[in-house]
PDB file of C-alpha atoms in Angstrom:
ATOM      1  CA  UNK A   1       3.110   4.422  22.297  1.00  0.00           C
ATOM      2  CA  UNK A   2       4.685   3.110  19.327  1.00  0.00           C
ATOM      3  CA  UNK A   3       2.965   0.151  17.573  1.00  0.00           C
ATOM      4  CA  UNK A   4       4.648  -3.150  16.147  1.00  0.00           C
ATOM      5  CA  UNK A   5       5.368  -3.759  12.773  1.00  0.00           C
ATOM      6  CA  UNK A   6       3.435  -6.562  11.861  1.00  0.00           C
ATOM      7  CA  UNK A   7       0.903  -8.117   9.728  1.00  0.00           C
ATOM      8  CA  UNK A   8      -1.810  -6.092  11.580  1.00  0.00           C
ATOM      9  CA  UNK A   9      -0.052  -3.237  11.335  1.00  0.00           C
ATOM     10  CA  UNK A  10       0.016  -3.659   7.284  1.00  0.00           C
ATOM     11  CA  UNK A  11      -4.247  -4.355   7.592  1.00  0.00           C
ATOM     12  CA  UNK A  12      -3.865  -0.965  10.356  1.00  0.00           C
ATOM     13  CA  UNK A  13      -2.319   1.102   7.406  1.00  0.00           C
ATOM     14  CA  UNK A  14      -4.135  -0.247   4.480  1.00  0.00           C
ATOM     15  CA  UNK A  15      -7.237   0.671   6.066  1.00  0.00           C
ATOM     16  CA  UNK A  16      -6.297   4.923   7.183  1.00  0.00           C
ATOM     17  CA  UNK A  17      -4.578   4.942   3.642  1.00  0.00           C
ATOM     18  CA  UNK A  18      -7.870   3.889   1.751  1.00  0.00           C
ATOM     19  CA  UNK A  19      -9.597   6.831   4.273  1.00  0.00           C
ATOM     20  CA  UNK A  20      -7.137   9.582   3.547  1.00  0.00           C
ATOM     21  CA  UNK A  21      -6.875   8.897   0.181  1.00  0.00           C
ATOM     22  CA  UNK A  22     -10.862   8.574  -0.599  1.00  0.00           C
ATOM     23  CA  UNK A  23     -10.936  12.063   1.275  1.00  0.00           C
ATOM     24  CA  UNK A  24      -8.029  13.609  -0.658  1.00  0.00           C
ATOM     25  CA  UNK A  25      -8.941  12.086  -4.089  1.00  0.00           C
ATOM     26  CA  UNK A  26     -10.522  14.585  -5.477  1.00  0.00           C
ATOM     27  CA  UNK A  27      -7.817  17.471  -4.274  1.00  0.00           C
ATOM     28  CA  UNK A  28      -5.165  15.610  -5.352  1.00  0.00           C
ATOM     29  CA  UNK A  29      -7.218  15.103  -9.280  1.00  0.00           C
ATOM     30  CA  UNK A  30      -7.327  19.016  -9.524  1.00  0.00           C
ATOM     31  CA  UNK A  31      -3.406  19.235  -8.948  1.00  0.00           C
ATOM     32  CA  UNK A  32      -2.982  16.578 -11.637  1.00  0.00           C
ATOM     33  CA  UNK A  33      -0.693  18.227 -14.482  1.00  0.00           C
ATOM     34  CA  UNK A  34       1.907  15.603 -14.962  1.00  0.00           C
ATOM     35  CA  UNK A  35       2.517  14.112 -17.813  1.00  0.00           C
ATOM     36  CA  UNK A  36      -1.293  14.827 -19.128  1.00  0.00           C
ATOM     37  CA  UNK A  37      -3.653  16.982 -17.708  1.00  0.00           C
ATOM     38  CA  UNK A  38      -6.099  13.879 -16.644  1.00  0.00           C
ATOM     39  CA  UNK A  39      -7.443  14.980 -13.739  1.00  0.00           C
ATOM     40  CA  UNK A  40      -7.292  11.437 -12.452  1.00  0.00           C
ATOM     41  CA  UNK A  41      -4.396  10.323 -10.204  1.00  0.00           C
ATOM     42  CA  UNK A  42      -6.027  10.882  -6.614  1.00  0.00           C
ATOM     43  CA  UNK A  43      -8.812   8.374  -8.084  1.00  0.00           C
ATOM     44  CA  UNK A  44      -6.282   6.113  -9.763  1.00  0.00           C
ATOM     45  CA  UNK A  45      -4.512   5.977  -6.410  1.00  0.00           C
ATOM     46  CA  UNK A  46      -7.427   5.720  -3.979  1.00  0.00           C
ATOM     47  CA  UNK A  47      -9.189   2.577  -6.283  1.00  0.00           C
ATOM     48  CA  UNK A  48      -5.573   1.018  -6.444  1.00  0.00           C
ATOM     49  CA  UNK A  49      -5.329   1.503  -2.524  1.00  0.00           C
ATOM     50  CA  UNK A  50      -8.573   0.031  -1.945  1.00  0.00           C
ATOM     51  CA  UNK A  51      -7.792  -3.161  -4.131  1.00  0.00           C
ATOM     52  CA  UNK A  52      -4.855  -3.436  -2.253  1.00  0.00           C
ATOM     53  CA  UNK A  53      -6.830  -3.450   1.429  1.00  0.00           C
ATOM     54  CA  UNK A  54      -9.256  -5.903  -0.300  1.00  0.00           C
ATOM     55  CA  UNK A  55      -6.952  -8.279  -0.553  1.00  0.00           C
ATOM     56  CA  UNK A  56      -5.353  -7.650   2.837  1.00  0.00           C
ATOM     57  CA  UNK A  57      -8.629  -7.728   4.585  1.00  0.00           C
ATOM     58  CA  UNK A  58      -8.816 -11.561   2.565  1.00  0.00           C
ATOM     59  CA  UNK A  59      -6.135 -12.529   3.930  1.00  0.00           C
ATOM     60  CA  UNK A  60      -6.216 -11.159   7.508  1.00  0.00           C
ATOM     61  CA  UNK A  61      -9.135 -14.244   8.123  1.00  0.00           C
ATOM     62  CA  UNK A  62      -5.996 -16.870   7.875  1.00  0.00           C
ATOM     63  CA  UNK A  63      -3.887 -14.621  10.260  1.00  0.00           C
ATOM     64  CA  UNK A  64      -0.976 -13.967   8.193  1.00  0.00           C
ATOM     65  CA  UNK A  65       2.806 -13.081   8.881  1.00  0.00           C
ATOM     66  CA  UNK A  66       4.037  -9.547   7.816  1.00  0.00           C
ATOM     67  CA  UNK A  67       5.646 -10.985   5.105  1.00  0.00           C
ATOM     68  CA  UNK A  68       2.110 -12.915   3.831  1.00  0.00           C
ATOM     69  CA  UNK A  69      -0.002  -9.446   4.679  1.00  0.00           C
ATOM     70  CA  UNK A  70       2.771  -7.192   2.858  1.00  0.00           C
ATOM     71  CA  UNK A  71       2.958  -9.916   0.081  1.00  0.00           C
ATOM     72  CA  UNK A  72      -1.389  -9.527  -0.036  1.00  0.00           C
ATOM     73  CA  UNK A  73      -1.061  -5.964   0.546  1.00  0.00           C
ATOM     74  CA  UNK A  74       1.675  -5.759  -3.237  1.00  0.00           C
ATOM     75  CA  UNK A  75      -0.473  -8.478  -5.095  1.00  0.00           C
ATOM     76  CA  UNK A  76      -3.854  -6.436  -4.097  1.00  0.00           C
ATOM     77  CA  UNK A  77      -2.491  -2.949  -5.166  1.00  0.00           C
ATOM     78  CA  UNK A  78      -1.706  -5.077  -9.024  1.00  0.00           C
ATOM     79  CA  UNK A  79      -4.055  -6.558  -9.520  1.00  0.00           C
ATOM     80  CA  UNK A  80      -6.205  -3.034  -9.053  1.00  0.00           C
ATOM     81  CA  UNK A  81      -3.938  -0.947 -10.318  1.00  0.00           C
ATOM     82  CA  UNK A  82      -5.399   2.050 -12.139  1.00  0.00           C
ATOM     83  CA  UNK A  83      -3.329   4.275 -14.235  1.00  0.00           C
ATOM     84  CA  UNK A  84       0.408   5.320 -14.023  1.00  0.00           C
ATOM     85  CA  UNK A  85       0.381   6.028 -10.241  1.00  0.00           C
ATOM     86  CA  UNK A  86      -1.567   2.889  -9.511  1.00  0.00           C
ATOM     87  CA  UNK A  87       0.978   0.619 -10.778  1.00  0.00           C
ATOM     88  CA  UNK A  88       3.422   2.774  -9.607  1.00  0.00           C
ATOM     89  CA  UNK A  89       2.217   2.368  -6.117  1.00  0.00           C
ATOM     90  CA  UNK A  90       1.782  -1.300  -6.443  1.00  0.00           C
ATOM     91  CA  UNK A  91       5.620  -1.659  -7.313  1.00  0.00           C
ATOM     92  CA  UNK A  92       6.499   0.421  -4.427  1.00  0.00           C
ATOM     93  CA  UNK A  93       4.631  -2.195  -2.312  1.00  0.00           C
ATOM     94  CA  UNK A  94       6.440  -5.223  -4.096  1.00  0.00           C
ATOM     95  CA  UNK A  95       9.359  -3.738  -3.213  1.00  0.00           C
ATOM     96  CA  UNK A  96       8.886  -3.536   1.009  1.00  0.00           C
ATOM     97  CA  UNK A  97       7.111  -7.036   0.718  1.00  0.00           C
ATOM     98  CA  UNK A  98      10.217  -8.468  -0.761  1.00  0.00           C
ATOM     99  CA  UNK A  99      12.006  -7.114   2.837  1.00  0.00           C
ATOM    100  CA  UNK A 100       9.295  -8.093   4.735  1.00  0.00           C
ATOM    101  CA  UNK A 101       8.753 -11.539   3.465  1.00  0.00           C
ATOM    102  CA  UNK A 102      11.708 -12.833   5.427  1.00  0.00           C
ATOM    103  CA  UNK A 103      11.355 -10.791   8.441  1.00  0.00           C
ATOM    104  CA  UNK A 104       9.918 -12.178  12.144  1.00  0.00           C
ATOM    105  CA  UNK A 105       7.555  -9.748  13.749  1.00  0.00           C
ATOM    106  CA  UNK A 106       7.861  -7.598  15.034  1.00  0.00           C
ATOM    107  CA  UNK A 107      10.040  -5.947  12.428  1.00  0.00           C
ATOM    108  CA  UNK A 108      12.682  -3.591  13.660  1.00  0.00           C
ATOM    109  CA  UNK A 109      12.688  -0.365  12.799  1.00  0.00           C
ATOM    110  CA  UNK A 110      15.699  -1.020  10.559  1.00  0.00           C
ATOM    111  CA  UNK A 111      13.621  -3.264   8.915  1.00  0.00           C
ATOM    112  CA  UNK A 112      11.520  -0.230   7.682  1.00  0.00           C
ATOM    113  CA  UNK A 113      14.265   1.581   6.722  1.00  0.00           C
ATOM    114  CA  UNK A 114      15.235  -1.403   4.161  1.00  0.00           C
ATOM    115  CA  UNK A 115      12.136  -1.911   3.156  1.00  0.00           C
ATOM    116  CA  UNK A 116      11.543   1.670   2.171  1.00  0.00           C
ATOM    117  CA  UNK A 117      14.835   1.729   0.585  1.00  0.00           C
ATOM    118  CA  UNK A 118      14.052  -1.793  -1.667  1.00  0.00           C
ATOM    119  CA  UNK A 119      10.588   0.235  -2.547  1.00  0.00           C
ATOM    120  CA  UNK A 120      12.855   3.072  -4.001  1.00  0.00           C
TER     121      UNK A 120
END
């Protein structure tokens, strides 16, 4: 059954993305060619991730609206950014939180749809 998209559904997703991320991290550093040979962007993205469910978790205590968890969710993700893909990540997130921030939950489905298309 299809879940709502709503604040807990941000705190829902920030949580499995932290998980797959932390257990794809070190895959996704071996791949790592582009533009230097780091070896660092599944580390950059998992640290940024978990910054970013930090400060959803935070903000989950004073139950917030999608817009206020997607707004925590952006702010989190700067605030730890690491790296290239971290802040690259954390302006992807900016971009669905400025969709989401006037939206009543549950969001639509169309609602995604914007909001992915704002993050592009």
């Amino acid at each position: 059954m299809p879940q709502p998209l709503d604040a807990g559904a941000v705190c829902r997703w920030s949580r499995l993305a932290v998980r797959a991320l932390g257990a794809a991290r070190e895959d996704i550093d071996a791949i790592n060619v582009y533009p230097v040979p780091d070896g660092d962007t599944g580390t950059n993205l998992y640290l940024t991730v978990e910054s970013a469910a930090q400060a959803v978790a935070a903000a989950e205590a004073g139950e917030p609206s999608l817009g206020e968890a997607a707004r925590a969710l952006a702010h989190g993700a700067l605030i730890g950014a690491r790296g290239n893909s971290g802040t690259i990540l954390a302006q992807l997130l900016r971009g669905m939180a400025e969709v989401f921030a006037a939206e009543r939950e549950p969001a639509a489905p169309a609602t995604l749809a914007a909001a992915l298309a704002r993050a592009a």
